[in-house]
Tab-separated table of C-alpha atoms in Angstrom:
chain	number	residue	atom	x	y	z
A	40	UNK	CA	-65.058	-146.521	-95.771
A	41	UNK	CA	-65.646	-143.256	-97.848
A	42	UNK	CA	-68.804	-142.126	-98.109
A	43	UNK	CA	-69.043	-141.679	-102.199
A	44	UNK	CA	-68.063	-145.459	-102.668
A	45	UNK	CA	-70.910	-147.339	-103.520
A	46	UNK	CA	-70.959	-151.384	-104.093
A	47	UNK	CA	-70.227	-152.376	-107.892
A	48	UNK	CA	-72.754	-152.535	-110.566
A	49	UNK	CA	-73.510	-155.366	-111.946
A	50	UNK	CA	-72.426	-155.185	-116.026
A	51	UNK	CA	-70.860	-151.580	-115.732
A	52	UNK	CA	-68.110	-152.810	-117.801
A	53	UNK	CA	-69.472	-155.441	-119.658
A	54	UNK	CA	-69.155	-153.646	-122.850
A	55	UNK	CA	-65.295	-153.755	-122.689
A	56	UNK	CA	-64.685	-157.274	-122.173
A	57	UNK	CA	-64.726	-159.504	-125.199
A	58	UNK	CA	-65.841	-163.067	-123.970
A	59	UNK	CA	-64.321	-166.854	-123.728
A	60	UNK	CA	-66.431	-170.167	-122.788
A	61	UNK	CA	-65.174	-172.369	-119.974
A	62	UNK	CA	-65.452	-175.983	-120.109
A	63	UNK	CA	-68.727	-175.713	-119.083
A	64	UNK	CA	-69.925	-173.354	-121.860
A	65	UNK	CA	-70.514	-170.742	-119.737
A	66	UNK	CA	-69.439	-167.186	-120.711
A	67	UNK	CA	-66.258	-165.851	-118.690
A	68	UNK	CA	-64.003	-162.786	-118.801
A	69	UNK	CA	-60.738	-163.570	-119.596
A	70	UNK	CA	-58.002	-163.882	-116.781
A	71	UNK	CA	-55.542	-161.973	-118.255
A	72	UNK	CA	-55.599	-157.863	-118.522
A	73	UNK	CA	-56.594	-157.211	-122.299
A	74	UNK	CA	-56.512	-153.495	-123.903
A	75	UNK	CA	-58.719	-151.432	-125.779
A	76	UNK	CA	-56.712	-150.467	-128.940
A	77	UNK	CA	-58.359	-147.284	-129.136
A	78	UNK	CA	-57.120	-145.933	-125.982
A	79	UNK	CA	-53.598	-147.627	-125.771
A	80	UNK	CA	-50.837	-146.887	-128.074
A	81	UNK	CA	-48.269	-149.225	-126.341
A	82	UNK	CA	-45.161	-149.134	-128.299
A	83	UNK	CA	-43.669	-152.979	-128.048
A	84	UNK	CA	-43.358	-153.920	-124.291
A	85	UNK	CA	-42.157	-151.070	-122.492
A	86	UNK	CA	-39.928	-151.319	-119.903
A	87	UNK	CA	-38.768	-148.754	-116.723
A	88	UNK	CA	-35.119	-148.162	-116.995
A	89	UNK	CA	-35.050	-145.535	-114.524
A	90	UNK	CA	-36.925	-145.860	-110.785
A	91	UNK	CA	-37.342	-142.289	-111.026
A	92	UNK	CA	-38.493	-141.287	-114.026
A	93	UNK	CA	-39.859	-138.107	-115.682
A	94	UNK	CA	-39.443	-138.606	-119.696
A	95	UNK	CA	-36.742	-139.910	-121.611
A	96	UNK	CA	-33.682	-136.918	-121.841
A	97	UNK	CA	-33.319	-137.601	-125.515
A	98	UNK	CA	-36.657	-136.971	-126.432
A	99	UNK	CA	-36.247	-133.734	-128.757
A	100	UNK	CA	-37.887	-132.836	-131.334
A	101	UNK	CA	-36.892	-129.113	-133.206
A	102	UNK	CA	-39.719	-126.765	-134.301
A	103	UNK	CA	-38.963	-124.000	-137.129
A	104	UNK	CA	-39.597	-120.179	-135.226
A	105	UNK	CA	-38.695	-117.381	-137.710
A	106	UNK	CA	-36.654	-119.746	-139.787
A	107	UNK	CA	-34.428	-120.542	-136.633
A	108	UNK	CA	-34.966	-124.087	-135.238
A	109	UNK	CA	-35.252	-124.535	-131.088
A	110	UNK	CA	-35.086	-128.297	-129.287
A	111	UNK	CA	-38.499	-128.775	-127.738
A	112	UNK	CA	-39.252	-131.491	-125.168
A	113	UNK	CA	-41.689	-133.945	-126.040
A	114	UNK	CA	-44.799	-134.167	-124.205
A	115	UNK	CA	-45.622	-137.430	-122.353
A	116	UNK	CA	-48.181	-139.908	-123.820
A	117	UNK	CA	-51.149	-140.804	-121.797
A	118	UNK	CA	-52.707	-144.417	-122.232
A	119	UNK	CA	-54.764	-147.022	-119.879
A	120	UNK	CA	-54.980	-150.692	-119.441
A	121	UNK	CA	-57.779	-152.659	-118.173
A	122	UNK	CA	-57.228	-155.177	-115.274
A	123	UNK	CA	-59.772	-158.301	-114.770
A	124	UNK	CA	-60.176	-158.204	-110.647
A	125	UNK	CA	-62.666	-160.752	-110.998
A	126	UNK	CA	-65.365	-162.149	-113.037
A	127	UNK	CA	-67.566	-158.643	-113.107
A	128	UNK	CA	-65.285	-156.065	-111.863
A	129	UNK	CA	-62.444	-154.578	-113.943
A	130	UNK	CA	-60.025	-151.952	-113.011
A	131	UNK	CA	-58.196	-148.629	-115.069
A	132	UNK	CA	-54.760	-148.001	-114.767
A	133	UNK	CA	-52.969	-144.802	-115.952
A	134	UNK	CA	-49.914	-145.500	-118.524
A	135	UNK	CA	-47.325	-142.703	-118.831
A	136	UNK	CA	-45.409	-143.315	-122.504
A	137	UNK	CA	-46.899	-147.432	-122.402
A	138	UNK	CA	-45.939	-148.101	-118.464
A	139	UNK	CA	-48.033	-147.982	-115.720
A	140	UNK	CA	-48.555	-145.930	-113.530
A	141	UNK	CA	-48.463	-148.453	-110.547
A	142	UNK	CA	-44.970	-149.661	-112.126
A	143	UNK	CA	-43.358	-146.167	-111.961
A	144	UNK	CA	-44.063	-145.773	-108.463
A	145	UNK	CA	-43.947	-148.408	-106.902
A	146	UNK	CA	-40.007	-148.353	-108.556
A	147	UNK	CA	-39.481	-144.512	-107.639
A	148	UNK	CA	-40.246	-145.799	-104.022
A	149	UNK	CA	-38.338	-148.423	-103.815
A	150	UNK	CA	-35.096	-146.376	-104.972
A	151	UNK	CA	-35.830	-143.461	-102.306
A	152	UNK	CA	-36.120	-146.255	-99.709
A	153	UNK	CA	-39.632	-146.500	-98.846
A	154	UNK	CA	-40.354	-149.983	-97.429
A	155	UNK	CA	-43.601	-149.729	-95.797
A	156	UNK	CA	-44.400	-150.541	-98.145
A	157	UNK	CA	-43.119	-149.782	-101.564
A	158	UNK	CA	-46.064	-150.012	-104.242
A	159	UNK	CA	-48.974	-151.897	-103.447
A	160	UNK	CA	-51.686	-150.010	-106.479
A	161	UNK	CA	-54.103	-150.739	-108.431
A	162	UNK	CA	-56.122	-149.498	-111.232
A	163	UNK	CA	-59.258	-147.438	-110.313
A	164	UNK	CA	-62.532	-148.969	-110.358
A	165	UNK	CA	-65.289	-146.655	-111.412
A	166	UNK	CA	-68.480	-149.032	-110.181
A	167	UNK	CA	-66.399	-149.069	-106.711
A	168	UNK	CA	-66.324	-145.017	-106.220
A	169	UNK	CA	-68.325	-142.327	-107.227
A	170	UNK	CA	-65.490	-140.575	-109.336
A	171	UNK	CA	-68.070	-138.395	-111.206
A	172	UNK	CA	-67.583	-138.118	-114.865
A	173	UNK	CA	-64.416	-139.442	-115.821
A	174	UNK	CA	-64.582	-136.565	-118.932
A	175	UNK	CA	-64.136	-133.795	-116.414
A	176	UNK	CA	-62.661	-136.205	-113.365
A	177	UNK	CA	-59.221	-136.807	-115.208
A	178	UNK	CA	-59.495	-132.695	-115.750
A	179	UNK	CA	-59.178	-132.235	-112.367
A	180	UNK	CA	-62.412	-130.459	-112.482
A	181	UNK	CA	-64.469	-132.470	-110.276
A	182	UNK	CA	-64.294	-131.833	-106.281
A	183	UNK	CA	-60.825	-132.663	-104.610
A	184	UNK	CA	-60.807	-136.036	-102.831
A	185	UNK	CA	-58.748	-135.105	-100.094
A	186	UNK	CA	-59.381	-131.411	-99.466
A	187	UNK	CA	-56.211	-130.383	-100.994
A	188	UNK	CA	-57.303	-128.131	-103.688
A	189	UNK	CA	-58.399	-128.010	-107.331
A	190	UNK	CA	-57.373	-130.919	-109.558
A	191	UNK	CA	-56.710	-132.894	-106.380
A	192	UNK	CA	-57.924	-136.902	-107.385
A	193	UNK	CA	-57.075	-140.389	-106.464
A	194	UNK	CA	-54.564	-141.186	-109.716
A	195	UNK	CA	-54.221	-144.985	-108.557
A	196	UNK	CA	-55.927	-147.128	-106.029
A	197	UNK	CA	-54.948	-149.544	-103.706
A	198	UNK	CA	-54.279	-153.040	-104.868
A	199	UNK	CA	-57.253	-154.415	-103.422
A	200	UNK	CA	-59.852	-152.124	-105.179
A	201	UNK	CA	-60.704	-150.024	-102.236
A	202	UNK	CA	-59.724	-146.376	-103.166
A	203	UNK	CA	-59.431	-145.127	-99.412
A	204	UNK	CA	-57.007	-148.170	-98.036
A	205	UNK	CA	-54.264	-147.112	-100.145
A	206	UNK	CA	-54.667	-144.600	-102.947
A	207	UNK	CA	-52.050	-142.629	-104.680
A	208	UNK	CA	-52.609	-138.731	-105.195
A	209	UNK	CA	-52.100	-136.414	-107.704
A	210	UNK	CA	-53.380	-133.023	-108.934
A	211	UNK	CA	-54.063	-132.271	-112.848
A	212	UNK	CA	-53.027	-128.520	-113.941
A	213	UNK	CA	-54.541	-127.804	-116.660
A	214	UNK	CA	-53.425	-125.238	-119.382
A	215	UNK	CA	-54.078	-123.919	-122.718
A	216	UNK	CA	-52.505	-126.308	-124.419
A	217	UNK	CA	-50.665	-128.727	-122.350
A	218	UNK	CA	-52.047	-131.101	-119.026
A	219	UNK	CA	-49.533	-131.720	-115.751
A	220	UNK	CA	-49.847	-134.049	-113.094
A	221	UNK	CA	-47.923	-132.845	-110.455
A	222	UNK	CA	-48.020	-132.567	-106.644
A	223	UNK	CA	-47.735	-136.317	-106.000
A	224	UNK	CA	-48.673	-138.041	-102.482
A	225	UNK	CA	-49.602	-140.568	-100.147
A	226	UNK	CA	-51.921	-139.647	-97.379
A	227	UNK	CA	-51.496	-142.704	-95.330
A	228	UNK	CA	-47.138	-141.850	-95.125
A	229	UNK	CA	-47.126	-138.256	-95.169
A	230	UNK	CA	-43.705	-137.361	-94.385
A	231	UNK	CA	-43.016	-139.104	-97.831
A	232	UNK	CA	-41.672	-136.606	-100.402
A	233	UNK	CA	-42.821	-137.325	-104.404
A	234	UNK	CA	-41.141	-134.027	-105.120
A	235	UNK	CA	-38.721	-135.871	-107.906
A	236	UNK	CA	-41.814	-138.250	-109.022
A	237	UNK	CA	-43.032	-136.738	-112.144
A	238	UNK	CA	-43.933	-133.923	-112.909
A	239	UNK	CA	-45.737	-136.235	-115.979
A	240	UNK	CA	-46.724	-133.321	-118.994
A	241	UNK	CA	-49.319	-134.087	-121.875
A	242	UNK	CA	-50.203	-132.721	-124.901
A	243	UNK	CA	-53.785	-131.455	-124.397
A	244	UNK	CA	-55.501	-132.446	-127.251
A	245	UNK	CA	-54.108	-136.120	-127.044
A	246	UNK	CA	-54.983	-136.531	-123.367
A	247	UNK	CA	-58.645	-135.259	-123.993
A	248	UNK	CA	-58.706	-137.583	-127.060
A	249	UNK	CA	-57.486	-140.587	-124.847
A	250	UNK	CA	-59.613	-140.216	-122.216
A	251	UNK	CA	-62.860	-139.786	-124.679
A	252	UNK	CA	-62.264	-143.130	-126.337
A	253	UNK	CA	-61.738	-144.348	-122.607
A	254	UNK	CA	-65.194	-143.241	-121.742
A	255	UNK	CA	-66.985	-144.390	-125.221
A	256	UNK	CA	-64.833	-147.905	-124.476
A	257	UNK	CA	-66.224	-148.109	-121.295
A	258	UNK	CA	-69.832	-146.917	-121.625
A	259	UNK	CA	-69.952	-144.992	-118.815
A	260	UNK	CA	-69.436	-141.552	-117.642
């Protein structure tokens, strides 16, 4: 087990949950994923059309430079939803443009063949793993988790909530005015190549927005 994960914490996500009543009037989470509306723009029920995807080709938009007009490639959107793992412990998956994160890979894996197996994520679970702050974690700016440089962190978990059994790596370059996650991997099948997963490229400002409502949602940092 990794040093930095800790056991969960009792109410860490409380604040996130609304609540139902069994039969017994006891307060329960509900058993189905909900989302905070703040930090999810989903756009009707998004769907992956392509196993390997980067961002829709006909996603243009033109911008006016010295009264001449240039096609300029929209940036990606960044999102999460919340997954109920159980009655106390909820997980955060990544959403590139309304799908998940665990979705796009697990298809991109299955189309370049690998079997052992294909997919297998989950969300992250922040009371599982010291992350440190998620403000400056989804930055990149907080140590690498495998040694591999800066912006180096887990992206995606395994299914099971433990972070080290089968995570999914990415690193976050961070410029001016734009975020990348590039540099994809598995540690567990290294000879796997993620070259043609992603690269995934967000508008700075929005990402930064997104992930500040998903720390104020959340209640944590």
């Amino acid at each position: 087990m990794d040093p930095r994960v800790k056991p969960e914490e009792d109410g860490a996500w409380g604040g996130v949950w609304s609540k139902e009543s069994d039969a017994s009037g006891h307060d329960r989470l509900p058993s189905t994923p909900i989302f905070c509306p703040a930090i999810l723009p989903m756009q009707g029920a998004a769907k992956v059309s392509n196993a390997i995807r980067r961002r829709p080709p006909d996603r243009e938009k033109l911008t006016a430079n010295s009264d001449r007009f240039y096609p300029e490639q929209m940036k990606n959107l960044l999102s999460f939803k919340f997954e109920n793992k159980d009655e106390e412990t909820v997980a955060i998956v990544p959403c590139v443009d309304g799908v998940g994160l665990d979705q796009l890979v697990a298809d991109f894996e299955r189309a370049a063949g690998y079997s052992d197996p294909a997919g297998g994520y989950g969300g992250l679970i922040p009371s599982f793993y010291r992350f440190g702050p998620l403000s400056s974690y989804f930055l990149g700016q907080e140590e690498p988790v495998q040694g591999g440089g800066q912006g180096e962190i887990y992206i995606l978990s395994c299914e099971c909530g433990e972070v080290g059994c089968w995570p999914l790596v990415a690193h976050v370059r961070l410029h001016q005015n734009k975020l990348i996650w590039e540099g994809f991997s598995q540690p567990h099948r290294p000879r796997r190549n993620y070259e043609s997963f992603g690269p995934f490229e967000f508008e700075r400002q929005q990402y930064e927005q997104v992930i500040e409502d998903l720390v104020r949602c959340h209640g944590v940092d």
